[in-house]
């Protein structure tokens, strides 16, 4: 808790905790931001520490802060806050759904999918596990505060899982030699297809309800149904980009390793090798893919639907651009 004698921190320039530390108009700035917020070590931060960080950030925004806290400590609290709390609702996100959990969850799933991709029951099991994990991540990182119904979530989950299974099994049937590089790339094709289906379906309520748009100060001006048409495809591309190093790079490596004599006599090491490689790839691909597009994106008011444009035009000082959280 912030002590009662807290005062405004006396630094210049004063940190603006309403925005990320680095310039989000550049890819480098976005990458630096996500390297801190999706850091896999963030999941080991205790709940009490996260609550302390939330208190620091909220109190600072109100103009009060413990004078003993340094600027670096302020930013550290902000980064941990961003990694665990939803940017729109402010609620603590479900741990397996946080982007900082991506490395830990996906390295095991990726290792399993890349190792067990030939047999029918293996494909079904690992695709089901993967889509279940993706459904949690997609729902946790949705934009806005609209809660989908249980029926909607169930239908979305079934459609996404079904599409992934169909793609994997169909593509496997087309590959004659499943030990070849082409066979090893089937999981990537299945995941790419599933992402195209999974994310729009899991977030389909945003197409009907809209995504909140704000002015530069964070005041909500309304909800736009046109914004999801730009936001969700960007998320799909980012998620596919996140998988490329693991699901294309690792098969290329394993295609070489599998020919070695030492590997042929120790084929059991396939899943630990591929899981370790996946963990390494995801440590970098997760923040770099998240940084492809700004999370807090902007759109010209003139590009919004007419009803919302007219509502904004009635404001005393109507902005030319509005901002929205596209999700991750």
PDB file of N, CA, C and O in Angstrom, residues 99 138 141-143 195 199-200 203 206 228 230-242 289-290 292-294 325-328:
ATOM      1  N   UNK A  99       0.540 -13.574 -22.107  1.00  0.00           N
ATOM      2  CA  UNK A  99       1.579 -13.741 -23.115  1.00  0.00           C
ATOM      3  C   UNK A  99       2.911 -14.164 -22.488  1.00  0.00           C
ATOM      4  O   UNK A  99       3.734 -14.801 -23.145  1.00  0.00           O
ATOM      5  N   UNK A 138      -6.515 -16.630 -26.584  1.00  0.00           N
ATOM      6  CA  UNK A 138      -7.297 -15.701 -27.398  1.00  0.00           C
ATOM      7  C   UNK A 138      -8.366 -14.990 -26.570  1.00  0.00           C
ATOM      8  O   UNK A 138      -8.593 -13.788 -26.723  1.00  0.00           O
ATOM      9  N   UNK A 141      -6.752 -12.436 -24.063  1.00  0.00           N
ATOM     10  CA  UNK A 141      -6.157 -11.251 -24.685  1.00  0.00           C
ATOM     11  C   UNK A 141      -7.093 -10.555 -25.667  1.00  0.00           C
ATOM     12  O   UNK A 141      -6.633  -9.808 -26.532  1.00  0.00           O
ATOM     13  N   UNK A 142      -8.399 -10.784 -25.519  1.00  0.00           N
ATOM     14  CA  UNK A 142      -9.355 -10.123 -26.392  1.00  0.00           C
ATOM     15  C   UNK A 142      -9.330  -8.620 -26.138  1.00  0.00           C
ATOM     16  O   UNK A 142      -8.854  -8.166 -25.097  1.00  0.00           O
ATOM     17  N   UNK A 143      -9.888  -7.881 -27.073  1.00  0.00           N
ATOM     18  CA  UNK A 143      -9.992  -6.433 -26.902  1.00  0.00           C
ATOM     19  C   UNK A 143     -11.306  -6.094 -26.233  1.00  0.00           C
ATOM     20  O   UNK A 143     -12.299  -6.800 -26.405  1.00  0.00           O
ATOM     21  N   UNK A 195      -5.394 -20.843 -36.816  1.00  0.00           N
ATOM     22  CA  UNK A 195      -5.353 -19.461 -36.331  1.00  0.00           C
ATOM     23  C   UNK A 195      -6.290 -18.561 -37.123  1.00  0.00           C
ATOM     24  O   UNK A 195      -6.927 -17.658 -36.563  1.00  0.00           O
ATOM     25  N   UNK A 199      -9.049 -17.399 -34.051  1.00  0.00           N
ATOM     26  CA  UNK A 199      -9.056 -16.042 -33.480  1.00  0.00           C
ATOM     27  C   UNK A 199     -10.311 -15.248 -33.869  1.00  0.00           C
ATOM     28  O   UNK A 199     -10.969 -14.668 -32.994  1.00  0.00           O
ATOM     29  N   UNK A 200     -10.689 -15.191 -35.166  1.00  0.00           N
ATOM     30  CA  UNK A 200     -11.923 -14.455 -35.492  1.00  0.00           C
ATOM     31  C   UNK A 200     -13.163 -15.029 -34.811  1.00  0.00           C
ATOM     32  O   UNK A 200     -14.054 -14.278 -34.401  1.00  0.00           O
ATOM     33  N   UNK A 203     -13.265 -14.204 -31.062  1.00  0.00           N
ATOM     34  CA  UNK A 203     -13.493 -12.780 -30.834  1.00  0.00           C
ATOM     35  C   UNK A 203     -14.634 -12.238 -31.704  1.00  0.00           C
ATOM     36  O   UNK A 203     -14.721 -11.039 -31.949  1.00  0.00           O
ATOM     37  N   UNK A 206     -16.823  -9.151 -31.038  1.00  0.00           N
ATOM     38  CA  UNK A 206     -16.309  -7.800 -31.294  1.00  0.00           C
ATOM     39  C   UNK A 206     -16.838  -7.258 -32.618  1.00  0.00           C
ATOM     40  O   UNK A 206     -16.963  -6.048 -32.787  1.00  0.00           O
ATOM     41  N   UNK A 228     -12.664  -3.857 -35.573  1.00  0.00           N
ATOM     42  CA  UNK A 228     -12.265  -5.266 -35.559  1.00  0.00           C
ATOM     43  C   UNK A 228     -11.836  -5.806 -36.919  1.00  0.00           C
ATOM     44  O   UNK A 228     -11.039  -6.748 -36.995  1.00  0.00           O
ATOM     45  N   UNK A 230      -9.895  -4.462 -38.907  1.00  0.00           N
ATOM     46  CA  UNK A 230      -8.469  -4.208 -39.044  1.00  0.00           C
ATOM     47  C   UNK A 230      -7.674  -4.877 -37.926  1.00  0.00           C
ATOM     48  O   UNK A 230      -6.581  -5.394 -38.151  1.00  0.00           O
ATOM     49  N   UNK A 231      -8.229  -4.874 -36.719  1.00  0.00           N
ATOM     50  CA  UNK A 231      -7.494  -5.363 -35.552  1.00  0.00           C
ATOM     51  C   UNK A 231      -7.294  -6.874 -35.581  1.00  0.00           C
ATOM     52  O   UNK A 231      -6.179  -7.370 -35.358  1.00  0.00           O
ATOM     53  N   UNK A 232      -8.347  -7.628 -35.845  1.00  0.00           N
ATOM     54  CA  UNK A 232      -8.266  -9.085 -35.744  1.00  0.00           C
ATOM     55  C   UNK A 232      -7.359  -9.701 -36.809  1.00  0.00           C
ATOM     56  O   UNK A 232      -6.568 -10.601 -36.491  1.00  0.00           O
ATOM     57  N   UNK A 233      -7.394  -9.261 -38.080  1.00  0.00           N
ATOM     58  CA  UNK A 233      -6.425  -9.802 -39.045  1.00  0.00           C
ATOM     59  C   UNK A 233      -4.968  -9.552 -38.642  1.00  0.00           C
ATOM     60  O   UNK A 233      -4.098 -10.389 -38.894  1.00  0.00           O
ATOM     61  N   UNK A 234      -4.703  -8.415 -37.998  1.00  0.00           N
ATOM     62  CA  UNK A 234      -3.342  -8.148 -37.529  1.00  0.00           C
ATOM     63  C   UNK A 234      -2.929  -9.134 -36.445  1.00  0.00           C
ATOM     64  O   UNK A 234      -1.782  -9.596 -36.409  1.00  0.00           O
ATOM     65  N   UNK A 235      -3.862  -9.472 -35.556  1.00  0.00           N
ATOM     66  CA  UNK A 235      -3.570 -10.451 -34.511  1.00  0.00           C
ATOM     67  C   UNK A 235      -3.307 -11.817 -35.129  1.00  0.00           C
ATOM     68  O   UNK A 235      -2.392 -12.535 -34.715  1.00  0.00           O
ATOM     69  N   UNK A 236      -4.089 -12.188 -36.140  1.00  0.00           N
ATOM     70  CA  UNK A 236      -3.886 -13.474 -36.822  1.00  0.00           C
ATOM     71  C   UNK A 236      -2.495 -13.549 -37.428  1.00  0.00           C
ATOM     72  O   UNK A 236      -1.777 -14.545 -37.267  1.00  0.00           O
ATOM     73  N   UNK A 237      -2.088 -12.486 -38.124  1.00  0.00           N
ATOM     74  CA  UNK A 237      -0.754 -12.464 -38.735  1.00  0.00           C
ATOM     75  C   UNK A 237       0.343 -12.549 -37.676  1.00  0.00           C
ATOM     76  O   UNK A 237       1.352 -13.246 -37.864  1.00  0.00           O
ATOM     77  N   UNK A 238       0.155 -11.854 -36.559  1.00  0.00           N
ATOM     78  CA  UNK A 238       1.157 -11.899 -35.495  1.00  0.00           C
ATOM     79  C   UNK A 238       1.280 -13.302 -34.917  1.00  0.00           C
ATOM     80  O   UNK A 238       2.395 -13.787 -34.665  1.00  0.00           O
ATOM     81  N   UNK A 239       0.146 -13.981 -34.713  1.00  0.00           N
ATOM     82  CA  UNK A 239       0.178 -15.316 -34.128  1.00  0.00           C
ATOM     83  C   UNK A 239       0.843 -16.317 -35.077  1.00  0.00           C
ATOM     84  O   UNK A 239       1.587 -17.207 -34.644  1.00  0.00           O
ATOM     85  N   UNK A 240       0.563 -16.183 -36.368  1.00  0.00           N
ATOM     86  CA  UNK A 240       1.215 -17.076 -37.339  1.00  0.00           C
ATOM     87  C   UNK A 240       2.709 -16.798 -37.369  1.00  0.00           C
ATOM     88  O   UNK A 240       3.532 -17.722 -37.390  1.00  0.00           O
ATOM     89  N   UNK A 241       3.074 -15.504 -37.348  1.00  0.00           N
ATOM     90  CA  UNK A 241       4.497 -15.148 -37.324  1.00  0.00           C
ATOM     91  C   UNK A 241       5.201 -15.680 -36.094  1.00  0.00           C
ATOM     92  O   UNK A 241       6.387 -16.047 -36.141  1.00  0.00           O
ATOM     93  N   UNK A 242       4.475 -15.772 -34.985  1.00  0.00           N
ATOM     94  CA  UNK A 242       5.029 -16.284 -33.737  1.00  0.00           C
ATOM     95  C   UNK A 242       5.436 -17.755 -33.867  1.00  0.00           C
ATOM     96  O   UNK A 242       6.371 -18.220 -33.214  1.00  0.00           O
ATOM     97  N   UNK A 289       6.965 -11.024 -32.655  1.00  0.00           N
ATOM     98  CA  UNK A 289       5.710 -11.126 -33.410  1.00  0.00           C
ATOM     99  C   UNK A 289       4.642 -10.212 -32.822  1.00  0.00           C
ATOM    100  O   UNK A 289       3.861  -9.599 -33.559  1.00  0.00           O
ATOM    101  N   UNK A 290       4.594 -10.110 -31.491  1.00  0.00           N
ATOM    102  CA  UNK A 290       3.641  -9.184 -30.860  1.00  0.00           C
ATOM    103  C   UNK A 290       3.904  -7.750 -31.298  1.00  0.00           C
ATOM    104  O   UNK A 290       2.985  -6.923 -31.355  1.00  0.00           O
ATOM    105  N   UNK A 292       4.825  -6.674 -34.216  1.00  0.00           N
ATOM    106  CA  UNK A 292       4.608  -6.385 -35.638  1.00  0.00           C
ATOM    107  C   UNK A 292       3.653  -5.218 -35.840  1.00  0.00           C
ATOM    108  O   UNK A 292       3.810  -4.416 -36.764  1.00  0.00           O
ATOM    109  N   UNK A 293       2.648  -5.111 -34.980  1.00  0.00           N
ATOM    110  CA  UNK A 293       1.661  -4.033 -35.065  1.00  0.00           C
ATOM    111  C   UNK A 293       1.492  -3.412 -33.687  1.00  0.00           C
ATOM    112  O   UNK A 293       1.601  -4.112 -32.679  1.00  0.00           O
ATOM    113  N   UNK A 294       1.231  -2.108 -33.606  1.00  0.00           N
ATOM    114  CA  UNK A 294       1.019  -1.475 -32.299  1.00  0.00           C
ATOM    115  C   UNK A 294      -0.183  -2.087 -31.582  1.00  0.00           C
ATOM    116  O   UNK A 294      -1.234  -2.291 -32.200  1.00  0.00           O
ATOM    117  N   UNK A 325      -7.428  -0.705 -28.500  1.00  0.00           N
ATOM    118  CA  UNK A 325      -6.578  -1.842 -28.176  1.00  0.00           C
ATOM    119  C   UNK A 325      -6.936  -2.983 -29.113  1.00  0.00           C
ATOM    120  O   UNK A 325      -8.038  -3.511 -29.063  1.00  0.00           O
ATOM    121  N   UNK A 326      -6.019  -3.382 -29.976  1.00  0.00           N
ATOM    122  CA  UNK A 326      -6.325  -4.425 -30.960  1.00  0.00           C
ATOM    123  C   UNK A 326      -6.288  -5.816 -30.345  1.00  0.00           C
ATOM    124  O   UNK A 326      -6.742  -6.787 -30.956  1.00  0.00           O
ATOM    125  N   UNK A 327      -5.765  -5.945 -29.114  1.00  0.00           N
ATOM    126  CA  UNK A 327      -5.595  -7.267 -28.517  1.00  0.00           C
ATOM    127  C   UNK A 327      -4.283  -7.879 -28.947  1.00  0.00           C
ATOM    128  O   UNK A 327      -3.534  -7.330 -29.756  1.00  0.00           O
ATOM    129  N   UNK A 328      -3.994  -9.058 -28.400  1.00  0.00           N
ATOM    130  CA  UNK A 328      -2.743  -9.748 -28.729  1.00  0.00           C
ATOM    131  C   UNK A 328      -3.021 -11.180 -29.180  1.00  0.00           C
ATOM    132  O   UNK A 328      -4.040 -11.743 -28.841  1.00  0.00           O
TER     133      UNK A 328
END
